Amino acid sequence: QDADFLKRIMSFMEDNMSNSELTVEMLVSEVGMGRTVFFNKLKGLLGMSPIEFIKETRIKRAAELLETGRYNVSEVSFQIGMNDSRYFSKCFKHKYGMTPSEFKNKTT
């Protein structure tokens, strides 16, 4: 049941990654449970809030895309639904300890 829950929200994130308007409510609606139940389940399984989960999933995808060397930082930012490139850089640096550009140069 937990595996199905995680698979479902990951699949939803994959399908909606580039949507900058993606909200926690959309995730809650996708799995068909109350907001509080959803929050507690996600926190219990992954140790993060829904907002943290969305951001974390996006930043991890950004790293994958940057590693391919096919996209510049702006393209990656838009592909993961973070249209504010400064905010994207800040979130990325917080997770990886370097800017997206530094990461791209180091990995490609």
mmCIF file with all atom_site columns, C-alpha atoms in Angstrom:
data_model
loop_
_atom_site.group_PDB
_atom_site.id
_atom_site.type_symbol
_atom_site.label_atom_id
_atom_site.label_alt_id
_atom_site.label_comp_id
_atom_site.label_asym_id
_atom_site.label_entity_id
_atom_site.label_seq_id
_atom_site.pdbx_PDB_ins_code
_atom_site.Cartn_x
_atom_site.Cartn_y
_atom_site.Cartn_z
_atom_site.occupancy
_atom_site.B_iso_or_equiv
_atom_site.pdbx_formal_charge
_atom_site.auth_seq_id
_atom_site.auth_comp_id
_atom_site.auth_asym_id
_atom_site.auth_atom_id
_atom_site.pdbx_PDB_model_num
ATOM 1   C CA . GLN A 1 1   ? 0.000  0.000  0.000   1.00 0.00 ? 1   GLN A CA 1
ATOM 2   C CA . ASP A 1 2   ? 2.811  2.429  0.880   1.00 0.00 ? 2   ASP A CA 1
ATOM 3   C CA . ALA A 1 3   ? 4.715  1.377  -2.232  1.00 0.00 ? 3   ALA A CA 1
ATOM 4   C CA . ASP A 1 4   ? 1.630  2.061  -4.353  1.00 0.00 ? 4   ASP A CA 1
ATOM 5   C CA . PHE A 1 5   ? 1.211  5.459  -2.709  1.00 0.00 ? 5   PHE A CA 1
ATOM 6   C CA . LEU A 1 6   ? 4.824  6.412  -3.446  1.00 0.00 ? 6   LEU A CA 1
ATOM 7   C CA . LYS A 1 7   ? 4.658  5.034  -6.983  1.00 0.00 ? 7   LYS A CA 1
ATOM 8   C CA . ARG A 1 8   ? 1.526  7.055  -7.637  1.00 0.00 ? 8   ARG A CA 1
ATOM 9   C CA . ILE A 1 9   ? 2.892  10.366 -6.400  1.00 0.00 ? 9   ILE A CA 1
ATOM 10  C CA . MET A 1 10  ? 6.201  9.822  -8.217  1.00 0.00 ? 10  MET A CA 1
ATOM 11  C CA . SER A 1 11  ? 4.349  9.055  -11.426 1.00 0.00 ? 11  SER A CA 1
ATOM 12  C CA . PHE A 1 12  ? 2.235  12.171 -10.964 1.00 0.00 ? 12  PHE A CA 1
ATOM 13  C CA . MET A 1 13  ? 5.387  14.238 -10.421 1.00 0.00 ? 13  MET A CA 1
ATOM 14  C CA . GLU A 1 14  ? 6.936  12.783 -13.579 1.00 0.00 ? 14  GLU A CA 1
ATOM 15  C CA . ASP A 1 15  ? 3.860  13.703 -15.605 1.00 0.00 ? 15  ASP A CA 1
ATOM 16  C CA . ASN A 1 16  ? 3.550  17.195 -14.126 1.00 0.00 ? 16  ASN A CA 1
ATOM 17  C CA . MET A 1 17  ? 7.170  18.150 -13.440 1.00 0.00 ? 17  MET A CA 1
ATOM 18  C CA . SER A 1 18  ? 7.243  21.070 -15.877 1.00 0.00 ? 18  SER A CA 1
ATOM 19  C CA . ASN A 1 19  ? 4.014  22.578 -14.513 1.00 0.00 ? 19  ASN A CA 1
ATOM 20  C CA . SER A 1 20  ? 5.126  25.616 -12.531 1.00 0.00 ? 20  SER A CA 1
ATOM 21  C CA . GLU A 1 21  ? 1.595  25.806 -11.105 1.00 0.00 ? 21  GLU A CA 1
ATOM 22  C CA . LEU A 1 22  ? 1.855  22.345 -9.500  1.00 0.00 ? 22  LEU A CA 1
ATOM 23  C CA . THR A 1 23  ? 0.421  22.452 -5.982  1.00 0.00 ? 23  THR A CA 1
ATOM 24  C CA . VAL A 1 24  ? 0.197  20.195 -2.969  1.00 0.00 ? 24  VAL A CA 1
ATOM 25  C CA . GLU A 1 25  ? -3.581 20.178 -3.509  1.00 0.00 ? 25  GLU A CA 1
ATOM 26  C CA . MET A 1 26  ? -3.043 18.603 -6.934  1.00 0.00 ? 26  MET A CA 1
ATOM 27  C CA . LEU A 1 27  ? -0.988 15.808 -5.357  1.00 0.00 ? 27  LEU A CA 1
ATOM 28  C CA . VAL A 1 28  ? -3.581 15.324 -2.610  1.00 0.00 ? 28  VAL A CA 1
ATOM 29  C CA . SER A 1 29  ? -6.335 15.134 -5.212  1.00 0.00 ? 29  SER A CA 1
ATOM 30  C CA . GLU A 1 30  ? -4.354 12.612 -7.269  1.00 0.00 ? 30  GLU A CA 1
ATOM 31  C CA . VAL A 1 31  ? -4.147 10.134 -4.388  1.00 0.00 ? 31  VAL A CA 1
ATOM 32  C CA . GLY A 1 32  ? -7.676 10.826 -3.163  1.00 0.00 ? 32  GLY A CA 1
ATOM 33  C CA . MET A 1 33  ? -7.049 11.407 0.512   1.00 0.00 ? 33  MET A CA 1
ATOM 34  C CA . GLY A 1 34  ? -7.411 14.307 2.903   1.00 0.00 ? 34  GLY A CA 1
ATOM 35  C CA . ARG A 1 35  ? -4.646 16.885 3.103   1.00 0.00 ? 35  ARG A CA 1
ATOM 36  C CA . THR A 1 36  ? -3.728 16.033 6.713   1.00 0.00 ? 36  THR A CA 1
ATOM 37  C CA . VAL A 1 37  ? -3.678 12.286 6.050   1.00 0.00 ? 37  VAL A CA 1
ATOM 38  C CA . PHE A 1 38  ? -1.559 12.879 2.932   1.00 0.00 ? 38  PHE A CA 1
ATOM 39  C CA . PHE A 1 39  ? 0.844  15.160 4.815   1.00 0.00 ? 39  PHE A CA 1
ATOM 40  C CA . ASN A 1 40  ? 1.275  12.667 7.669   1.00 0.00 ? 40  ASN A CA 1
ATOM 41  C CA . LYS A 1 41  ? 1.729  9.706  5.328   1.00 0.00 ? 41  LYS A CA 1
ATOM 42  C CA . LEU A 1 42  ? 4.341  11.478 3.197   1.00 0.00 ? 42  LEU A CA 1
ATOM 43  C CA . LYS A 1 43  ? 6.151  12.803 6.266   1.00 0.00 ? 43  LYS A CA 1
ATOM 44  C CA . GLY A 1 44  ? 6.142  9.327  7.814   1.00 0.00 ? 44  GLY A CA 1
ATOM 45  C CA . LEU A 1 45  ? 7.417  7.588  4.681   1.00 0.00 ? 45  LEU A CA 1
ATOM 46  C CA . LEU A 1 46  ? 9.908  10.131 3.354   1.00 0.00 ? 46  LEU A CA 1
ATOM 47  C CA . GLY A 1 47  ? 10.542 12.453 6.291   1.00 0.00 ? 47  GLY A CA 1
ATOM 48  C CA . MET A 1 48  ? 9.529  15.564 4.384   1.00 0.00 ? 48  MET A CA 1
ATOM 49  C CA . SER A 1 49  ? 6.508  17.753 3.840   1.00 0.00 ? 49  SER A CA 1
ATOM 50  C CA . PRO A 1 50  ? 4.657  17.748 0.507   1.00 0.00 ? 50  PRO A CA 1
ATOM 51  C CA . ILE A 1 51  ? 6.228  21.086 -0.464  1.00 0.00 ? 51  ILE A CA 1
ATOM 52  C CA . GLU A 1 52  ? 9.690  19.745 0.373   1.00 0.00 ? 52  GLU A CA 1
ATOM 53  C CA . PHE A 1 53  ? 8.903  16.597 -1.622  1.00 0.00 ? 53  PHE A CA 1
ATOM 54  C CA . ILE A 1 54  ? 7.932  18.600 -4.714  1.00 0.00 ? 54  ILE A CA 1
ATOM 55  C CA . LYS A 1 55  ? 11.052 20.765 -4.474  1.00 0.00 ? 55  LYS A CA 1
ATOM 56  C CA . GLU A 1 56  ? 13.341 17.800 -3.769  1.00 0.00 ? 56  GLU A CA 1
ATOM 57  C CA . THR A 1 57  ? 11.937 15.821 -6.704  1.00 0.00 ? 57  THR A CA 1
ATOM 58  C CA . ARG A 1 58  ? 12.414 18.781 -9.029  1.00 0.00 ? 58  ARG A CA 1
ATOM 59  C CA . ILE A 1 59  ? 15.989 19.460 -7.914  1.00 0.00 ? 59  ILE A CA 1
ATOM 60  C CA . LYS A 1 60  ? 16.968 15.795 -8.302  1.00 0.00 ? 60  LYS A CA 1
ATOM 61  C CA . ARG A 1 61  ? 15.536 15.795 -11.825 1.00 0.00 ? 61  ARG A CA 1
ATOM 62  C CA . ALA A 1 62  ? 17.453 19.001 -12.570 1.00 0.00 ? 62  ALA A CA 1
ATOM 63  C CA . ALA A 1 63  ? 20.700 17.274 -11.610 1.00 0.00 ? 63  ALA A CA 1
ATOM 64  C CA . GLU A 1 64  ? 19.858 14.355 -13.917 1.00 0.00 ? 64  GLU A CA 1
ATOM 65  C CA . LEU A 1 65  ? 19.117 16.723 -16.800 1.00 0.00 ? 65  LEU A CA 1
ATOM 66  C CA . LEU A 1 66  ? 22.273 18.775 -16.221 1.00 0.00 ? 66  LEU A CA 1
ATOM 67  C CA . GLU A 1 67  ? 24.375 15.599 -16.193 1.00 0.00 ? 67  GLU A CA 1
ATOM 68  C CA . THR A 1 68  ? 23.231 14.777 -19.725 1.00 0.00 ? 68  THR A CA 1
ATOM 69  C CA . GLY A 1 69  ? 24.929 17.943 -20.984 1.00 0.00 ? 69  GLY A CA 1
ATOM 70  C CA . ARG A 1 70  ? 22.075 18.493 -23.443 1.00 0.00 ? 70  ARG A CA 1
ATOM 71  C CA . TYR A 1 71  ? 20.433 21.452 -21.720 1.00 0.00 ? 71  TYR A CA 1
ATOM 72  C CA . ASN A 1 72  ? 21.556 24.764 -20.341 1.00 0.00 ? 72  ASN A CA 1
ATOM 73  C CA . VAL A 1 73  ? 20.584 25.878 -16.839 1.00 0.00 ? 73  VAL A CA 1
ATOM 74  C CA . SER A 1 74  ? 17.624 27.987 -18.024 1.00 0.00 ? 74  SER A CA 1
ATOM 75  C CA . GLU A 1 75  ? 16.181 25.103 -20.034 1.00 0.00 ? 75  GLU A CA 1
ATOM 76  C CA . VAL A 1 76  ? 16.500 22.768 -17.066 1.00 0.00 ? 76  VAL A CA 1
ATOM 77  C CA . SER A 1 77  ? 14.880 25.307 -14.767 1.00 0.00 ? 77  SER A CA 1
ATOM 78  C CA . PHE A 1 78  ? 11.824 25.505 -17.031 1.00 0.00 ? 78  PHE A CA 1
ATOM 79  C CA . GLN A 1 79  ? 11.697 21.732 -17.599 1.00 0.00 ? 79  GLN A CA 1
ATOM 80  C CA . ILE A 1 80  ? 11.360 21.134 -13.870 1.00 0.00 ? 80  ILE A CA 1
ATOM 81  C CA . GLY A 1 81  ? 8.749  23.868 -13.433 1.00 0.00 ? 81  GLY A CA 1
ATOM 82  C CA . MET A 1 82  ? 10.949 26.361 -11.583 1.00 0.00 ? 82  MET A CA 1
ATOM 83  C CA . ASN A 1 83  ? 10.636 29.433 -13.756 1.00 0.00 ? 83  ASN A CA 1
ATOM 84  C CA . ASP A 1 84  ? 12.561 31.709 -11.388 1.00 0.00 ? 84  ASP A CA 1
ATOM 85  C CA . SER A 1 85  ? 16.176 30.865 -12.201 1.00 0.00 ? 85  SER A CA 1
ATOM 86  C CA . ARG A 1 86  ? 17.545 32.605 -9.096  1.00 0.00 ? 86  ARG A CA 1
ATOM 87  C CA . TYR A 1 87  ? 15.283 30.568 -6.826  1.00 0.00 ? 87  TYR A CA 1
ATOM 88  C CA . PHE A 1 88  ? 16.222 27.427 -8.757  1.00 0.00 ? 88  PHE A CA 1
ATOM 89  C CA . SER A 1 89  ? 19.937 28.159 -8.290  1.00 0.00 ? 89  SER A CA 1
ATOM 90  C CA . LYS A 1 90  ? 19.439 28.800 -4.576  1.00 0.00 ? 90  LYS A CA 1
ATOM 91  C CA . CYS A 1 91  ? 17.532 25.518 -4.064  1.00 0.00 ? 91  CYS A CA 1
ATOM 92  C CA . PHE A 1 92  ? 20.035 23.586 -6.161  1.00 0.00 ? 92  PHE A CA 1
ATOM 93  C CA . LYS A 1 93  ? 23.024 25.002 -4.282  1.00 0.00 ? 93  LYS A CA 1
ATOM 94  C CA . HIS A 1 94  ? 21.365 24.200 -0.962  1.00 0.00 ? 94  HIS A CA 1
ATOM 95  C CA . LYS A 1 95  ? 21.084 20.523 -1.983  1.00 0.00 ? 95  LYS A CA 1
ATOM 96  C CA . TYR A 1 96  ? 24.324 19.997 -3.923  1.00 0.00 ? 96  TYR A CA 1
ATOM 97  C CA . GLY A 1 97  ? 26.657 22.632 -2.465  1.00 0.00 ? 97  GLY A CA 1
ATOM 98  C CA . MET A 1 98  ? 27.256 24.247 -5.858  1.00 0.00 ? 98  MET A CA 1
ATOM 99  C CA . THR A 1 99  ? 25.309 26.218 -8.421  1.00 0.00 ? 99  THR A CA 1
ATOM 100 C CA . PRO A 1 100 ? 23.648 24.431 -11.344 1.00 0.00 ? 100 PRO A CA 1
ATOM 101 C CA . SER A 1 101 ? 26.313 25.870 -13.678 1.00 0.00 ? 101 SER A CA 1
ATOM 102 C CA . GLU A 1 102 ? 29.143 24.597 -11.487 1.00 0.00 ? 102 GLU A CA 1
ATOM 103 C CA . PHE A 1 103 ? 27.437 21.197 -11.275 1.00 0.00 ? 103 PHE A CA 1
ATOM 104 C CA . LYS A 1 104 ? 26.998 21.037 -15.049 1.00 0.00 ? 104 LYS A CA 1
ATOM 105 C CA . ASN A 1 105 ? 30.638 21.970 -15.682 1.00 0.00 ? 105 ASN A CA 1
ATOM 106 C CA . LYS A 1 106 ? 31.834 19.408 -13.157 1.00 0.00 ? 106 LYS A CA 1
ATOM 107 C CA . THR A 1 107 ? 29.723 16.524 -14.455 1.00 0.00 ? 107 THR A CA 1
ATOM 108 C CA . THR A 1 108 ? 29.870 17.008 -18.228 1.00 0.00 ? 108 THR A CA 1
#
